[in-house]
XYZ file of C-alpha atoms in Angstrom:
208
model
C 111.668 107.172 91.094
C 110.965 103.629 92.370
C 107.982 103.241 94.726
C 106.366 100.020 95.960
C 102.797 99.694 97.231
C 102.127 96.527 99.238
C 98.512 95.306 99.239
C 97.902 93.170 102.335
C 94.907 90.892 102.655
C 93.575 90.698 106.214
C 93.960 87.576 108.367
C 91.407 84.838 109.033
C 88.087 85.999 110.477
C 86.174 84.451 113.379
C 83.080 83.227 111.523
C 81.688 80.102 113.227
C 78.369 80.357 111.346
C 80.126 80.242 107.985
C 78.175 83.082 106.401
C 79.207 85.574 103.751
C 79.768 88.579 106.013
C 80.949 91.106 103.413
C 80.607 94.579 104.924
C 78.639 93.484 107.988
C 80.052 94.886 111.247
C 81.361 92.791 114.119
C 83.619 90.370 112.259
C 87.109 90.485 113.728
C 90.117 88.223 113.465
C 90.267 84.684 114.825
C 93.256 83.514 116.847
C 94.743 82.224 113.596
C 94.064 85.559 111.939
C 95.886 87.442 114.671
C 98.873 85.144 114.230
C 98.772 85.725 110.468
C 98.772 89.491 111.002
C 101.898 89.163 113.155
C 103.608 87.206 110.361
C 102.709 89.949 107.894
C 104.179 92.541 110.256
C 107.390 90.521 110.516
C 107.526 90.179 106.728
C 107.175 93.946 106.259
C 109.297 95.012 109.220
C 112.314 95.814 107.048
C 110.356 97.736 104.429
C 111.139 101.391 103.788
C 107.464 102.187 104.345
C 106.333 105.741 104.974
C 102.537 105.397 104.617
C 99.878 102.925 105.798
C 96.289 102.950 104.536
C 93.586 100.601 105.849
C 90.057 99.464 104.982
C 87.448 100.591 107.543
C 86.374 96.981 108.253
C 87.251 95.589 111.697
C 89.257 92.639 110.352
C 91.452 94.950 108.284
C 91.961 97.403 111.133
C 93.019 94.531 113.432
C 95.398 93.171 110.784
C 96.979 96.616 110.457
C 97.722 96.987 114.178
C 100.926 94.870 114.335
C 101.976 96.180 110.919
C 101.677 99.763 112.158
C 103.675 98.908 115.270
C 106.431 97.199 113.258
C 106.744 100.118 110.837
C 106.211 102.926 113.331
C 103.369 104.351 111.248
C 99.938 105.785 112.034
C 97.232 103.957 110.006
C 95.000 106.097 107.799
C 91.542 104.706 106.998
C 90.550 104.925 103.325
C 87.024 103.782 102.492
C 88.080 102.792 98.963
C 89.901 99.774 100.422
C 86.634 98.314 101.768
C 85.311 94.850 100.887
C 83.192 94.557 97.726
C 79.459 95.083 98.182
C 77.467 91.832 97.868
C 73.703 91.177 97.920
C 74.288 87.811 99.622
C 75.659 89.367 102.832
C 74.465 87.463 105.902
C 73.627 84.329 103.885
C 75.142 80.884 103.434
C 76.241 80.758 99.801
C 78.021 77.424 99.349
C 77.204 75.662 96.101
C 74.075 73.526 96.592
C 73.357 75.123 99.955
C 71.744 78.172 101.525
C 70.718 81.192 99.454
C 71.759 79.685 96.111
C 68.926 77.139 96.403
C 66.259 79.831 96.875
C 64.495 80.956 93.659
C 64.115 84.531 94.943
C 67.894 84.923 94.764
C 68.355 83.457 91.288
C 67.910 86.806 89.458
C 71.079 87.982 91.224
C 73.017 85.290 89.338
C 71.948 86.379 85.855
C 75.243 88.029 84.881
C 78.434 86.645 86.463
C 80.577 88.850 84.212
C 79.476 92.108 85.881
C 78.700 90.582 88.496
C 74.955 91.007 88.986
C 75.010 90.039 92.691
C 77.221 92.865 93.845
C 79.577 95.742 93.131
C 80.728 95.698 89.487
C 84.294 94.548 88.968
C 85.215 97.691 87.060
C 84.045 99.919 89.914
C 86.118 97.862 92.362
C 89.177 98.186 90.126
C 88.783 101.948 89.728
C 88.392 102.710 93.438
C 91.304 100.443 94.339
C 93.483 102.034 91.653
C 92.682 105.430 93.144
C 93.872 104.505 96.622
C 96.976 102.737 95.285
C 98.001 105.901 93.464
C 97.257 107.896 96.622
C 99.611 105.555 98.486
C 102.225 105.747 95.721
C 102.193 109.547 95.816
C 102.307 109.649 99.625
C 105.331 107.329 99.734
C 107.095 108.511 96.571
C 110.566 106.974 96.419
C 109.798 104.658 99.338
C 107.135 102.024 100.127
C 103.502 102.099 101.244
C 101.165 99.482 102.710
C 97.417 99.134 102.053
C 95.360 96.608 104.050
C 92.295 95.413 102.164
C 90.319 92.311 101.146
C 90.627 89.413 98.724
C 88.258 90.410 95.915
C 89.317 94.080 95.745
C 93.013 93.143 95.707
C 92.569 90.386 93.124
C 90.349 92.558 90.900
C 92.911 95.352 90.972
C 95.730 92.938 90.160
C 93.871 91.594 87.110
C 93.009 95.131 86.001
C 96.607 96.328 86.265
C 97.834 93.233 84.428
C 95.390 93.870 81.566
C 93.376 90.696 82.234
C 89.590 90.295 82.064
C 87.982 91.092 85.401
C 85.480 88.226 85.623
C 87.150 85.055 86.875
C 86.827 81.771 88.746
C 86.983 82.598 92.506
C 88.775 79.312 93.212
C 91.734 80.523 91.129
C 92.451 83.714 93.067
C 96.053 84.102 94.208
C 95.368 86.140 97.325
C 95.659 84.057 100.493
C 94.884 85.245 103.999
C 97.725 87.404 105.260
C 99.243 87.640 101.776
C 101.139 90.586 100.301
C 100.692 91.664 96.668
C 103.361 94.241 95.841
C 102.955 96.750 92.991
C 106.255 98.313 91.896
C 106.214 101.681 90.133
C 108.807 103.712 88.269
C 107.370 107.192 88.740
C 103.679 106.601 87.871
C 104.229 103.529 85.661
C 103.686 100.006 86.953
C 106.745 97.866 86.192
C 106.233 94.729 88.292
C 103.790 92.836 90.523
C 105.166 90.465 93.176
C 103.338 88.149 95.558
C 104.196 86.592 98.932
C 102.306 84.522 101.524
C 103.769 85.297 104.958
C 100.442 84.245 106.479
C 100.575 80.863 104.714
C 98.461 79.433 101.897
C 94.680 79.331 102.307
C 91.606 78.223 100.391
C 90.172 81.306 98.596
C 86.625 79.964 98.971
C 86.767 79.087 102.696
C 84.266 80.726 105.046
C 86.057 82.876 107.582
C 88.258 84.220 104.826
């Protein structure tokens, strides 16, 4: 039985202060982000999708709205699709700027392989794998869509591909409004595809 689970990254966020907003409330899509979400909906409009799961964050919920309308589906919120927890939430974290220059934050940088500043990569991978298999089971023989965030999607992709989970953030292939598609035969992963209907974007840009 062939089933495909599409992992959608939300569109651009309105973030004029350029902070790392993480799980903070009140961060919705920018005008560009709303346009990106419409492109994602157009890209998925012909999919044989029977289930739609969404992160509880505002930007993900707003990205899912046109997708739900295009597919005729009712979104289901799943907390496991949420953004990764990060101790730098609410701070400016550009290299050489903001929180990274403050000694009180340096202990958070002691282990980039875990990472020590936030939710461990393995925990992210496990919770994301759980919701992907929920989506696969719900849409068995068809397609499902999950709207989430860059780091959770990229961590899951590396985990499913058997790659190490720690990585260089500038090398993530998970643009705003992108679609990472996991193809299963029964419960076995057989392929991972990637598309950028929202266009290419800088993985390190604030507002992403």
